[in-house]
Coordinates of C-alpha atoms in Angstrom, one line a residue:
Chain A
M1265 CA 0.0 -0.1 0.0
A1266 CA 3.0 2.4 0.4
D1267 CA 3.0 3.1 -3.2
T1268 CA -0.6 3.9 -3.3
L1269 CA -1.8 7.6 -3.0
P1270 CA 1.8 9.0 -2.9
S1271 CA 0.6 12.4 -2.8
W1272 CA -1.4 11.9 0.2
R1273 CA 0.2 12.2 3.6
D1274 CA 0.1 9.3 6.2
T1275 CA -2.8 10.7 8.1
P1276 CA -6.1 9.0 9.0
T1277 CA -7.8 10.5 6.0
R1278 CA -5.5 8.5 3.6
A1279 CA -6.2 5.4 5.9
A1280 CA -9.8 6.0 5.7
L1281 CA -9.7 6.1 1.9
L1282 CA -7.7 2.9 1.9
E1283 CA -10.0 1.1 4.2
F1284 CA -13.1 2.1 2.4
V1285 CA -11.9 0.8 -0.9
E1286 CA -10.6 -2.5 0.7
A1287 CA -13.8 -3.2 2.4
V1288 CA -16.1 -2.9 -0.4
G1289 CA -13.9 -4.8 -2.7
E1290 CA -13.4 -7.8 -0.5
E1291 CA -15.4 -10.9 -1.8
G1292 CA -17.4 -12.5 0.8
S1293 CA -17.2 -9.8 3.4
A1294 CA -20.3 -8.3 4.7
E1295 CA -19.4 -4.9 3.2
F1296 CA -18.7 -6.3 -0.5
V1297 CA -20.1 -4.4 -3.1
A1298 CA -20.4 -5.9 -6.8
P1299 CA -18.2 -4.3 -9.2
A1300 CA -21.3 -2.8 -11.3
D1301 CA -22.5 -0.9 -8.3
R1302 CA -18.9 0.5 -7.3
V1303 CA -20.2 3.8 -8.6
A1304 CA -18.1 6.9 -7.6
V1305 CA -19.2 10.5 -8.3
F1306 CA -16.9 13.4 -8.2
D1307 CA -17.6 17.2 -8.2
N1308 CA -15.2 18.9 -10.5
D1309 CA -14.9 22.8 -9.5
G1310 CA -12.7 22.9 -6.2
T1311 CA -12.8 19.0 -6.0
L1312 CA -11.0 17.6 -9.1
W1313 CA -9.3 21.2 -10.1
A1314 CA -9.1 24.5 -8.5
E1315 CA -12.0 27.1 -8.4
K1316 CA -10.3 30.5 -7.5
P1317 CA -10.4 33.2 -8.0
V1318 CA -13.7 32.1 -9.7
Y1319 CA -14.8 29.1 -11.5
F1320 CA -12.6 28.5 -14.6
Q1321 CA -15.5 28.0 -17.1
F1322 CA -16.3 31.6 -16.2
Y1323 CA -13.0 32.8 -17.8
F1324 CA -14.2 30.9 -21.1
V1325 CA -17.6 32.7 -20.8
L1326 CA -15.8 36.0 -20.7
D1327 CA -13.5 35.2 -23.7
R1328 CA -16.5 33.9 -25.6
I1329 CA -18.3 37.1 -24.9
R1330 CA -15.4 39.1 -26.1
S1331 CA -15.1 37.1 -29.2
L1332 CA -18.9 37.5 -30.0
A1333 CA -19.0 41.4 -29.2
G1334 CA -18.1 42.2 -32.8
A1335 CA -21.3 40.8 -33.9
H1336 CA -23.3 42.5 -31.0
P1337 CA -22.5 46.1 -31.0
E1338 CA -25.6 46.7 -28.7
W1339 CA -23.5 45.0 -26.0
Q1340 CA -21.2 47.9 -25.5
Q1341 CA -24.1 49.6 -23.8
E1342 CA -25.8 46.8 -22.1
Q1343 CA -25.2 45.1 -19.0
P1344 CA -23.8 42.6 -18.0
F1345 CA -22.3 42.5 -21.5
K1346 CA -20.5 45.8 -21.2
A1347 CA -18.8 44.8 -17.8
A1348 CA -18.0 41.2 -19.3
I1349 CA -16.1 43.0 -22.2
A1350 CA -14.3 45.1 -20.1
G1351 CA -13.2 42.1 -17.9
D1352 CA -14.7 43.9 -14.9
L1353 CA -15.6 41.1 -12.7
K1354 CA -17.3 43.4 -10.0
G1355 CA -19.5 44.9 -12.7
V1356 CA -20.6 41.5 -13.8
A1357 CA -21.1 40.2 -10.2
A1358 CA -23.4 43.5 -9.7
T1359 CA -25.6 42.2 -12.2
G1360 CA -26.5 39.1 -9.8
M1361 CA -27.6 35.7 -11.2
D1362 CA -29.6 37.3 -13.8
G1363 CA -26.8 38.8 -15.6
L1364 CA -24.7 35.7 -15.1
L1365 CA -27.4 33.6 -16.8
K1366 CA -27.4 36.0 -19.7
L1367 CA -23.7 35.7 -20.0
V1368 CA -23.8 32.0 -19.9
Q1369 CA -26.8 31.7 -22.3
A1370 CA -25.1 34.0 -24.9
S1371 CA -21.7 32.4 -24.7
H1372 CA -22.9 28.7 -24.4
G1373 CA -26.1 28.7 -26.9
G1374 CA -26.6 29.9 -30.3
S1375 CA -24.2 27.6 -32.0
T1376 CA -23.9 24.2 -33.4
M1377 CA -22.6 21.5 -31.0
E1378 CA -19.8 21.0 -33.3
A1379 CA -18.6 24.6 -33.2
F1380 CA -19.0 24.8 -29.4
E1381 CA -17.0 21.7 -29.0
A1382 CA -14.1 23.2 -31.1
Q1383 CA -14.3 26.7 -29.2
A1384 CA -14.1 25.0 -25.9
G1385 CA -11.2 22.6 -27.0
E1386 CA -9.2 25.3 -28.5
W1387 CA -9.6 27.4 -25.5
L1388 CA -8.7 24.8 -23.0
A1389 CA -5.5 24.0 -25.0
Q1390 CA -4.3 27.6 -24.4
A1391 CA -6.0 29.4 -21.6
R1392 CA -4.0 30.1 -18.6
H1393 CA -4.9 30.9 -14.9
P1394 CA -4.7 34.7 -14.1
E1395 CA -2.6 34.2 -11.0
T1396 CA -0.3 31.1 -11.6
G1397 CA 0.0 31.5 -15.2
R1398 CA -0.5 27.7 -15.5
L1399 CA -2.9 26.3 -18.2
F1400 CA -6.3 25.8 -16.5
T1401 CA -6.1 22.0 -17.2
D1402 CA -2.8 21.6 -15.3
M1403 CA -4.7 23.3 -12.2
V1404 CA -5.9 19.9 -11.2
Y1405 CA -5.1 18.3 -7.9
Q1406 CA -2.5 15.4 -8.1
P1407 CA -3.8 13.7 -5.0
M1408 CA -7.3 13.5 -6.6
L1409 CA -5.9 12.2 -9.9
E1410 CA -4.1 9.2 -7.8
L1411 CA -7.4 8.6 -6.2
L1412 CA -9.2 8.3 -9.4
D1413 CA -6.5 5.8 -10.6
F1414 CA -6.6 4.0 -7.4
L1415 CA -10.4 3.6 -7.6
R1416 CA -10.4 2.4 -11.1
A1417 CA -7.7 -0.2 -10.3
N1418 CA -10.2 -1.4 -7.6
G1419 CA -13.1 -1.8 -10.0
F1420 CA -14.9 1.5 -9.5
T1421 CA -16.6 3.5 -12.2
I1422 CA -16.2 7.0 -11.9
Y1423 CA -18.4 9.8 -12.9
I1424 CA -18.0 13.6 -12.8
V1425 CA -21.1 15.3 -11.5
S1426 CA -20.6 19.0 -11.9
G1427 CA -22.5 22.2 -11.9
G1428 CA -20.2 23.1 -14.7
G1429 CA -21.4 22.7 -18.4
I1430 CA -21.4 19.1 -19.6
D1431 CA -20.2 19.8 -23.1
F1432 CA -17.3 22.2 -21.8
L1433 CA -16.2 19.3 -19.2
R1434 CA -16.3 16.6 -22.0
Q1435 CA -13.7 18.6 -23.8
F1436 CA -11.0 17.6 -21.3
S1437 CA -12.4 15.1 -18.8
E1438 CA -10.9 12.1 -20.7
R1439 CA -7.4 13.8 -21.3
V1440 CA -6.9 15.2 -18.0
Y1441 CA -8.9 12.7 -15.7
G1442 CA -9.2 9.4 -17.8
I1443 CA -13.1 10.0 -17.3
P1444 CA -14.9 9.4 -20.7
R1445 CA -17.3 11.6 -22.3
E1446 CA -20.3 9.4 -21.6
R1447 CA -19.4 9.5 -17.8
V1448 CA -19.8 13.4 -17.5
V1449 CA -23.0 14.7 -15.8
G1450 CA -23.1 18.5 -16.0
S1451 CA -25.5 21.4 -16.5
S1452 CA -26.8 21.9 -20.0
V1453 CA -28.6 24.2 -22.6
A1454 CA -31.5 22.9 -24.3
L1455 CA -30.4 21.2 -27.6
Q1456 CA -32.2 21.0 -30.9
Y1457 CA -31.7 18.3 -33.9
R1458 CA -31.9 19.9 -37.3
S1459 CA -31.5 18.3 -40.5
D1460 CA -33.3 20.7 -42.8
G1461 CA -31.0 21.7 -45.7
G1462 CA -27.5 20.5 -45.4
Q1463 CA -25.7 18.4 -43.0
P1464 CA -27.6 17.2 -39.9
R1465 CA -26.5 19.0 -36.7
I1466 CA -27.3 19.6 -33.0
E1467 CA -28.0 23.1 -32.1
R1468 CA -27.3 24.7 -28.8
L1469 CA -30.2 26.9 -27.7
A1470 CA -29.7 30.0 -25.5
K1471 CA -31.6 28.5 -22.8
L1472 CA -30.5 26.7 -19.7
D1473 CA -32.1 23.3 -19.6
F1474 CA -30.7 21.6 -16.5
I1475 CA -28.8 23.0 -13.6
D1476 CA -26.6 20.1 -12.2
D1477 CA -26.2 21.6 -8.6
K1478 CA -27.6 21.0 -5.1
E1479 CA -30.9 19.2 -5.6
G1480 CA -30.0 18.9 -9.2
K1481 CA -27.1 16.3 -8.6
P1482 CA -29.1 13.5 -7.4
V1483 CA -31.4 14.2 -10.3
G1484 CA -28.6 14.2 -12.9
I1485 CA -27.1 10.9 -11.2
Q1486 CA -30.5 9.3 -11.5
R1487 CA -31.2 10.4 -15.1
H1488 CA -27.6 9.6 -16.4
I1489 CA -26.4 6.6 -14.3
G1490 CA -29.7 5.1 -12.8
R1491 CA -27.7 3.8 -9.7
R1492 CA -27.1 5.3 -6.3
P1493 CA -23.2 5.7 -6.0
I1494 CA -21.4 4.5 -3.1
L1495 CA -19.0 7.0 -3.0
A1496 CA -19.4 10.7 -3.6
F1497 CA -16.6 13.4 -3.3
G1498 CA -17.3 17.2 -3.2
N1499 CA -16.2 20.3 -1.8
S1500 CA -18.9 22.8 -1.5
D1501 CA -22.5 23.0 -0.3
G1502 CA -23.5 22.5 -4.1
D1503 CA -22.5 19.0 -3.2
Y1504 CA -24.5 18.5 -0.1
Q1505 CA -27.3 16.7 -1.5
M1506 CA -25.1 14.4 -3.6
L1507 CA -23.3 13.4 -0.5
E1508 CA -26.7 13.0 1.3
W1509 CA -28.1 11.0 -1.2
T1510 CA -25.1 8.8 -1.7
T1511 CA -24.4 8.2 2.0
S1512 CA -28.1 7.4 3.0
G1513 CA -28.3 4.3 0.9
S1514 CA -27.9 1.0 2.5
G1515 CA -24.5 -1.1 2.9
R1516 CA -21.2 0.5 3.0
R1517 CA -20.8 4.3 1.8
L1518 CA -18.5 7.0 1.4
G1519 CA -19.1 10.9 1.4
A1520 CA -16.0 13.0 1.3
L1521 CA -15.3 17.0 1.4
L1522 CA -12.2 18.6 0.4
H1523 CA -11.8 21.5 2.8
H1524 CA -9.7 24.1 1.3
T1525 CA -7.4 25.0 4.3
D1526 CA -4.0 25.8 2.4
S1527 CA -3.6 29.5 1.7
K1528 CA 0.2 28.9 0.8
R1529 CA 0.0 26.3 -1.8
E1530 CA -3.6 27.0 -2.9
W1531 CA -6.6 29.1 -1.4
A1532 CA -8.1 28.8 2.2
Y1533 CA -11.9 29.4 2.3
D1534 CA -15.1 27.6 3.5
H1535 CA -18.1 29.2 5.5
D1536 CA -18.1 32.8 3.8
S1537 CA -16.6 32.3 0.3
A1538 CA -18.8 33.4 -2.5
V1539 CA -17.2 30.7 -4.9
G1540 CA -17.3 27.3 -3.5
R1541 CA -18.9 28.0 0.0
L1542 CA -18.6 25.2 2.4
D1543 CA -20.9 25.9 5.2
R1544 CA -23.6 23.4 6.0
G1545 CA -21.4 20.5 4.9
L1546 CA -18.5 21.7 7.2
N1547 CA -21.0 21.8 10.1
E1548 CA -22.8 18.5 9.6
A1549 CA -19.8 16.4 8.5
A1550 CA -18.8 14.9 11.9
E1551 CA -22.6 14.1 12.5
R1552 CA -23.1 12.6 9.1
G1553 CA -19.9 10.5 9.1
W1554 CA -18.5 12.3 6.1
L1555 CA -14.9 12.4 5.8
L1556 CA -13.1 15.9 5.7
V1557 CA -10.0 16.0 3.7
D1558 CA -7.9 18.9 5.2
M1559 CA -5.8 20.0 2.2
K1560 CA -3.2 21.6 4.3
R1561 CA -2.7 18.5 6.5
D1562 CA -3.5 15.6 4.2
W1563 CA -1.9 16.5 0.9
A1564 CA 1.9 16.3 0.4
R1565 CA 1.5 17.8 -3.0
V1566 CA -1.4 20.0 -4.3
F1567 CA -0.7 20.5 -8.2
P1568 CA 1.4 18.1 -10.7
A1569 CA 4.8 19.1 -11.1
P1570 CA 5.0 21.7 -14.0
Chain B
M1279 CA -18.1 -17.3 -38.8
A1280 CA -20.5 -20.4 -39.1
D1281 CA -21.5 -20.1 -35.3
T1282 CA -21.7 -16.4 -35.5
L1283 CA -25.3 -15.2 -35.6
P1284 CA -26.9 -18.6 -36.0
S1285 CA -30.6 -17.5 -35.9
W1286 CA -29.7 -15.3 -38.9
R1287 CA -30.2 -17.1 -42.4
D1288 CA -27.1 -17.0 -44.6
T1289 CA -28.6 -14.1 -46.7
P1290 CA -26.7 -10.7 -48.0
T1291 CA -28.0 -9.1 -44.8
R1292 CA -26.2 -11.3 -42.5
A1293 CA -23.1 -11.0 -44.8
A1294 CA -23.3 -7.2 -44.5
L1295 CA -23.5 -7.3 -40.8
L1296 CA -20.5 -9.5 -40.5
E1297 CA -18.6 -7.4 -43.1
F1298 CA -19.2 -4.1 -41.1
V1299 CA -18.0 -5.4 -37.9
E1300 CA -15.0 -6.9 -39.2
A1301 CA -14.3 -3.8 -41.2
V1302 CA -14.4 -1.3 -38.4
G1303 CA -12.5 -3.7 -36.1
E1304 CA -9.6 -4.3 -38.5
E1305 CA -6.5 -2.4 -36.8
G1306 CA -4.6 -0.5 -39.5
S1307 CA -7.3 -0.5 -42.1
A1308 CA -8.8 2.6 -43.5
E1309 CA -12.1 1.9 -41.8
F1310 CA -10.7 0.9 -38.4
V1311 CA -12.8 2.6 -35.5
A1312 CA -11.2 2.7 -31.9
P1313 CA -13.2 0.8 -29.4
A1314 CA -14.2 3.7 -27.5
D1315 CA -16.1 5.1 -30.6
R1316 CA -17.7 1.8 -31.4
V1317 CA -20.9 3.0 -30.1
A1318 CA -24.0 1.2 -31.3
V1319 CA -27.6 2.3 -30.4
F1320 CA -30.8 0.1 -30.8
D1321 CA -34.4 1.2 -30.6
N1322 CA -36.5 -1.2 -28.2
D1323 CA -40.2 -1.4 -29.3
G1324 CA -40.2 -3.3 -32.6
T1325 CA -36.4 -3.7 -32.6
L1326 CA -35.3 -5.7 -29.6
W1327 CA -38.8 -6.8 -28.6
A1328 CA -42.2 -6.9 -30.2
E1329 CA -44.7 -4.1 -30.4
K1330 CA -47.8 -5.5 -31.2
P1331 CA -50.8 -5.2 -30.9
V1332 CA -49.6 -2.0 -29.0
Y1333 CA -46.5 -1.1 -27.3
F1334 CA -45.9 -3.3 -24.3
Q1335 CA -45.4 -0.4 -21.9
F1336 CA -48.9 0.6 -22.7
Y1337 CA -50.2 -2.5 -20.8
F1338 CA -48.4 -1.4 -17.9
V1339 CA -50.0 2.0 -18.1
L1340 CA -53.4 0.3 -18.1
D1341 CA -52.5 -2.1 -15.2
R1342 CA -51.3 1.0 -13.2
I1343 CA -54.3 3.1 -13.8
R1344 CA -56.4 0.0 -12.6
S1345 CA -54.4 -0.3 -9.6
L1346 CA -54.7 3.5 -8.8
A1347 CA -58.5 3.7 -9.7
G1348 CA -59.7 2.9 -6.0
A1349 CA -58.0 6.3 -4.9
H1350 CA -59.6 8.1 -7.7
P1351 CA -63.2 7.6 -7.8
E1352 CA -63.5 10.6 -10.4
W1353 CA -61.8 8.6 -13.0
Q1354 CA -65.0 6.3 -13.3
Q1355 CA -66.7 9.3 -15.0
E1356 CA -63.6 10.8 -16.8
Q1357 CA -61.9 10.1 -20.0
P1358 CA -59.4 8.7 -20.8
F1359 CA -59.3 7.1 -17.3
K1360 CA -62.7 5.5 -17.9
A1361 CA -61.8 3.7 -21.1
A1362 CA -58.4 2.7 -19.7
I1363 CA -60.0 1.1 -16.5
A1364 CA -62.4 -1.0 -18.7
G1365 CA -59.6 -2.0 -21.0
D1366 CA -61.2 -0.3 -23.9
L1367 CA -58.3 0.5 -26.2
K1368 CA -60.6 2.0 -28.8
G1369 CA -62.0 4.3 -26.2
V1370 CA -58.4 5.2 -25.3
A1371 CA -57.5 5.9 -28.7
A1372 CA -60.2 8.1 -29.3
T1373 CA -58.8 10.6 -26.7
G1374 CA -55.8 11.1 -28.9
M1375 CA -52.3 12.0 -28.0
D1376 CA -53.9 14.3 -25.2
G1377 CA -55.6 11.4 -23.5
L1378 CA -52.6 9.1 -23.8
L1379 CA -50.4 11.8 -22.1
K1380 CA -52.9 12.0 -19.4
L1381 CA -52.5 8.1 -18.7
V1382 CA -48.7 8.1 -19.2
Q1383 CA -48.3 11.1 -16.5
A1384 CA -50.7 9.6 -14.1
S1385 CA -49.3 6.1 -14.1
H1386 CA -45.5 7.0 -14.4
G1387 CA -45.7 10.1 -12.1
G1388 CA -46.6 10.8 -8.5
S1389 CA -44.6 8.3 -6.8
T1390 CA -41.0 7.9 -5.5
M1391 CA -38.6 6.4 -8.1
E1392 CA -38.1 3.5 -5.5
A1393 CA -41.8 2.7 -5.4
F1394 CA -41.9 3.0 -9.3
E1395 CA -39.0 0.7 -10.0
A1396 CA -40.6 -2.0 -7.6
Q1397 CA -44.0 -1.5 -9.5
A1398 CA -42.4 -1.9 -13.0
G1399 CA -40.1 -4.8 -11.9
E1400 CA -43.1 -6.7 -10.5
W1401 CA -45.1 -6.1 -13.5
L1402 CA -42.3 -7.3 -15.8
A1403 CA -41.8 -10.3 -13.8
Q1404 CA -45.3 -11.7 -14.5
A1405 CA -47.2 -9.8 -17.2
R1406 CA -48.0 -11.6 -20.3
H1407 CA -48.6 -10.9 -24.0
P1408 CA -52.4 -10.9 -24.8
E1409 CA -52.2 -13.1 -27.9
T1410 CA -49.2 -15.4 -27.2
G1411 CA -49.6 -15.7 -23.5
R1412 CA -45.8 -15.3 -23.1
L1413 CA -43.9 -13.1 -20.7
F1414 CA -43.4 -9.7 -22.5
T1415 CA -39.8 -10.1 -21.6
D1416 CA -39.7 -13.3 -23.7
M1417 CA -41.0 -11.6 -26.7
V1418 CA -37.7 -10.5 -27.6
Y1419 CA -36.0 -11.2 -30.9
Q1420 CA -33.5 -14.0 -30.8
P1421 CA -31.5 -12.8 -33.8
M1422 CA -31.1 -9.3 -32.1
L1423 CA -29.9 -10.9 -28.9
E1424 CA -27.2 -12.8 -30.8
L1425 CA -26.3 -9.6 -32.8
L1426 CA -25.9 -7.6 -29.4
D1427 CA -23.5 -10.5 -28.3
F1428 CA -21.6 -10.5 -31.4
L1429 CA -21.2 -6.6 -31.2
R1430 CA -20.1 -6.8 -27.5
A1431 CA -17.5 -9.5 -28.5
N1432 CA -16.2 -7.2 -31.1
G1433 CA -15.7 -4.2 -28.7
F1434 CA -18.8 -2.3 -29.2
T1435 CA -20.6 -0.5 -26.5
I1436 CA -24.3 -0.8 -26.8
Y1437 CA -27.0 1.6 -25.7
I1438 CA -30.8 1.3 -25.9
V1439 CA -32.4 4.7 -27.4
S1440 CA -36.1 4.3 -26.9
G1441 CA -39.2 6.3 -27.1
G1442 CA -40.2 4.2 -24.0
G1443 CA -39.7 5.1 -20.7
I1444 CA -36.1 5.0 -19.3
D1445 CA -36.9 3.8 -15.8
F1446 CA -39.4 1.3 -17.2
L1447 CA -36.7 0.0 -19.4
R1448 CA -34.0 -0.1 -16.8
Q1449 CA -35.9 -2.6 -14.9
F1450 CA -35.2 -5.3 -17.5
S1451 CA -32.5 -4.0 -19.9
E1452 CA -29.6 -5.9 -18.1
R1453 CA -31.2 -9.1 -17.4
V1454 CA -32.8 -9.5 -20.7
Y1455 CA -30.4 -7.7 -23.1
G1456 CA -27.2 -7.5 -21.1
I1457 CA -27.4 -3.7 -21.3
P1458 CA -26.8 -2.2 -18.1
R1459 CA -29.0 0.7 -16.5
E1460 CA -26.4 3.4 -17.4
R1461 CA -26.6 2.7 -21.1
V1462 CA -30.5 3.3 -21.3
V1463 CA -31.6 6.3 -22.9
G1464 CA -35.3 6.9 -23.0
S1465 CA -38.3 9.4 -22.3
S1466 CA -38.7 10.5 -18.9
V1467 CA -40.8 12.5 -16.5
A1468 CA -39.4 15.3 -14.4
L1469 CA -37.9 14.4 -11.3
Q1470 CA -37.2 16.1 -7.9
Y1471 CA -34.9 15.5 -5.1
R1472 CA -36.6 15.7 -1.7
S1473 CA -34.9 15.3 1.7
D1474 CA -37.3 17.1 4.0
G1475 CA -38.5 14.9 6.8
G1476 CA -37.4 11.4 6.5
Q1477 CA -35.2 9.3 4.1
P1478 CA -34.0 11.3 0.9
R1479 CA -35.8 10.3 -2.1
I1480 CA -36.4 11.1 -5.7
E1481 CA -39.9 11.8 -6.5
R1482 CA -41.4 11.5 -10.0
L1483 CA -43.6 14.3 -11.1
A1484 CA -46.6 13.8 -13.2
K1485 CA -45.0 15.7 -16.1
L1486 CA -43.2 14.4 -19.2
D1487 CA -39.9 16.1 -19.2
F1488 CA -38.2 14.6 -22.4
I1489 CA -39.5 12.7 -25.2
D1490 CA -36.8 10.2 -26.8
D1491 CA -38.5 9.8 -30.3
K1492 CA -37.7 11.3 -33.6
E1493 CA -35.6 14.5 -33.3
G1494 CA -35.4 13.7 -29.6
K1495 CA -33.3 10.7 -30.3
P1496 CA -30.1 12.5 -31.4
V1497 CA -30.6 14.8 -28.4
G1498 CA -31.0 12.1 -26.1
I1499 CA -27.6 10.4 -27.6
Q1500 CA -25.7 13.7 -27.3
R1501 CA -27.0 14.3 -23.7
H1502 CA -26.2 10.8 -22.4
I1503 CA -23.3 9.5 -24.4
G1504 CA -21.7 12.6 -26.0
R1505 CA -20.4 10.5 -29.1
R1506 CA -22.0 10.1 -32.5
P1507 CA -22.8 6.4 -32.8
I1508 CA -21.4 4.4 -35.7
L1509 CA -24.3 1.9 -35.9
A1510 CA -27.9 2.8 -35.4
F1511 CA -30.6 0.0 -35.4
G1512 CA -34.4 0.8 -35.6
N1513 CA -37.7 -0.2 -37.1
S1514 CA -39.8 2.9 -37.5
D1515 CA -40.0 6.3 -38.6
G1516 CA -39.4 7.2 -34.9
D1517 CA -35.9 6.1 -35.6
Y1518 CA -35.4 8.0 -38.8
Q1519 CA -33.2 11.0 -37.3
M1520 CA -31.1 8.7 -35.1
L1521 CA -30.3 6.6 -38.3
E1522 CA -29.9 10.0 -40.1
W1523 CA -27.4 11.3 -37.5
T1524 CA -25.7 8.1 -37.2
T1525 CA -24.8 7.5 -40.9
S1526 CA -24.0 11.2 -41.7
G1527 CA -20.9 11.1 -39.7
S1528 CA -17.5 10.7 -41.3
G1529 CA -15.9 7.2 -41.8
R1530 CA -17.7 3.8 -41.7
R1531 CA -21.3 3.8 -40.5
L1532 CA -24.2 1.4 -40.5
G1533 CA -27.8 2.2 -40.3
A1534 CA -30.3 -0.7 -40.1
L1535 CA -34.0 -1.0 -40.1
L1536 CA -35.9 -4.2 -39.1
H1537 CA -38.8 -4.6 -41.7
H1538 CA -41.7 -6.5 -40.1
T1539 CA -42.5 -8.7 -42.9
D1540 CA -43.6 -11.9 -41.1
S1541 CA -47.3 -12.3 -40.5
K1542 CA -46.9 -15.9 -39.6
R1543 CA -44.3 -15.8 -37.0
E1544 CA -44.7 -12.2 -35.9
W1545 CA -46.7 -9.3 -37.5
A1546 CA -46.4 -7.8 -41.0
Y1547 CA -46.8 -3.9 -40.9
D1548 CA -44.9 -0.9 -42.4
H1549 CA -46.3 2.0 -44.2
D1550 CA -49.7 2.4 -42.9
S1551 CA -49.2 1.0 -39.1
A1552 CA -50.4 3.2 -36.3
V1553 CA -47.9 1.4 -34.2
G1554 CA -44.3 1.3 -35.6
R1555 CA -45.2 3.0 -38.8
L1556 CA -42.0 2.6 -41.3
D1557 CA -42.8 4.8 -44.3
R1558 CA -40.2 7.4 -44.6
G1559 CA -37.5 4.9 -43.7
L1560 CA -38.6 2.3 -46.0
N1561 CA -38.8 4.8 -48.9
E1562 CA -35.4 6.3 -48.4
A1563 CA -33.5 3.2 -47.3
A1564 CA -31.9 2.3 -50.6
E1565 CA -30.8 5.9 -51.4
R1566 CA -29.4 6.5 -48.0
G1567 CA -27.6 3.1 -48.0
W1568 CA -29.4 1.5 -44.9
L1569 CA -29.7 -2.1 -44.4
L1570 CA -33.0 -3.1 -44.5
V1571 CA -33.5 -6.5 -42.3
D1572 CA -36.4 -8.6 -43.9
M1573 CA -37.7 -10.6 -40.9
K1574 CA -39.4 -13.2 -42.9
R1575 CA -36.3 -13.9 -45.3
D1576 CA -33.6 -13.1 -43.0
W1577 CA -34.3 -14.7 -39.7
A1578 CA -34.5 -18.5 -39.2
R1579 CA -35.9 -18.0 -35.8
V1580 CA -37.9 -15.0 -34.4
F1581 CA -38.3 -15.6 -30.6
P1582 CA -36.4 -17.5 -28.2
A1583 CA -37.3 -21.1 -27.4
P1584 CA -40.0 -21.4 -24.8

């Protein structure tokens, strides 16, 4: 076991992860879970990759809005677009959820699926974090990559269950996490199949269809997977219901929350953070038996070597 | 190859299926398709199991309505419920799509997911076909079961993409077809996660949320799988868009339609059938290069031995 999870320090947290995986994999034991039911779900933002200063997909939204601005001269005078074009995050924030929704719909809808996938793929290949200068896709957590490998090696099937956009996530989930496109559950815009005139295509409408957050996460899990997971890993109150749903099933279960405690190697935030708030989950973790992963204490390394 | 697809007669249809699977599996050939992209989608009603005299799930709808009737005395005077309780299929049909929708929503919504799955599972374990007296789950096509096995043995991943209800299909897809729950795409009612008071649960609302038919099939495929299939197999015009989407991609593709031509061993119907109408697909199959499977000519056996 010494070579397992090398970026995890030898703490009770690591021991708890090893013990859980061993218990459900031990044939004949009371806690054995058949491989088909060894379903593990992972949040993405703040769980598999970082989410500060804001969700990385938001930078994609801003860049898309800027690319589209030439075709929308009216945006120069209209919020939230004016603020987005100027890169004025405070100005965007002042427009609230309504403004954010407008930006997401304008940047994620109104194109074909093929065009959107190309845009997202190209963006992910070169977009860099504003503070670290690293590619966003390198701002993933090395200990979590090792945990995914460890679970796969022990017969688990892993899904991403994220509030982020399903089609955005699918552009890097396999390459970065080894999680194939069909195992990504996320928020989505409405789609429409069109075949009138020219090549058939799937069009993305400027209308959010499903929000895979909070109560939406168990719903997304049911729709896509149709099995209750036995392991759920998140980091914010947006994951509360996913952990609650997972850990209230019968048999052995594991709910885990990554607590961002490391202001030196990453960011430290919890109860009061606008992005990635962890309040209820932190207050209830002990009573619910959820594993709190303390980044500062439990991780020997945060990001992969450059 | 002699032992492959034993219930398929030695016709050009069987040869075309064998040739396609060989071509996409041959490493180094121009038509090779990597295993991850060997995605095959199958319609269910009329493709994997029979659909006459009406879709089998409709009998489940009627039985559910009868079970619920005691709690709904008003249904005795109200269409389409009155006709449904009496088993008067013509009376139900006279209420049109609107009536049908009411029955589906009343029978498939308004319970927890757990209760619905138990009801559907119990029904499927004992409900029998009104003409043959066989279990509905035995009214599956032996040649198609063999084709599913053959594709799996050649690295294909198989999904059901059906207009039927996703949660109904999931109660038998693995046992009968070897297709696990997470690889079922179907129509669905809206779901809601509830955890206030008592055990967390997923509630099924009396509201259709997604209809996985016609233009809905490519949308369902995109949402669940996120890959364009290379093989699509259907039998009715409800599958037209799924075949069109599949076969208009680049590289080698196969679209196939089961033509119900066997009035002795099964049922013969196409252009004018109310259930499972195959009109446009039949007219365009030759020009589109879709494989027409002629049940009477191509199948040595239709149903499994009792």
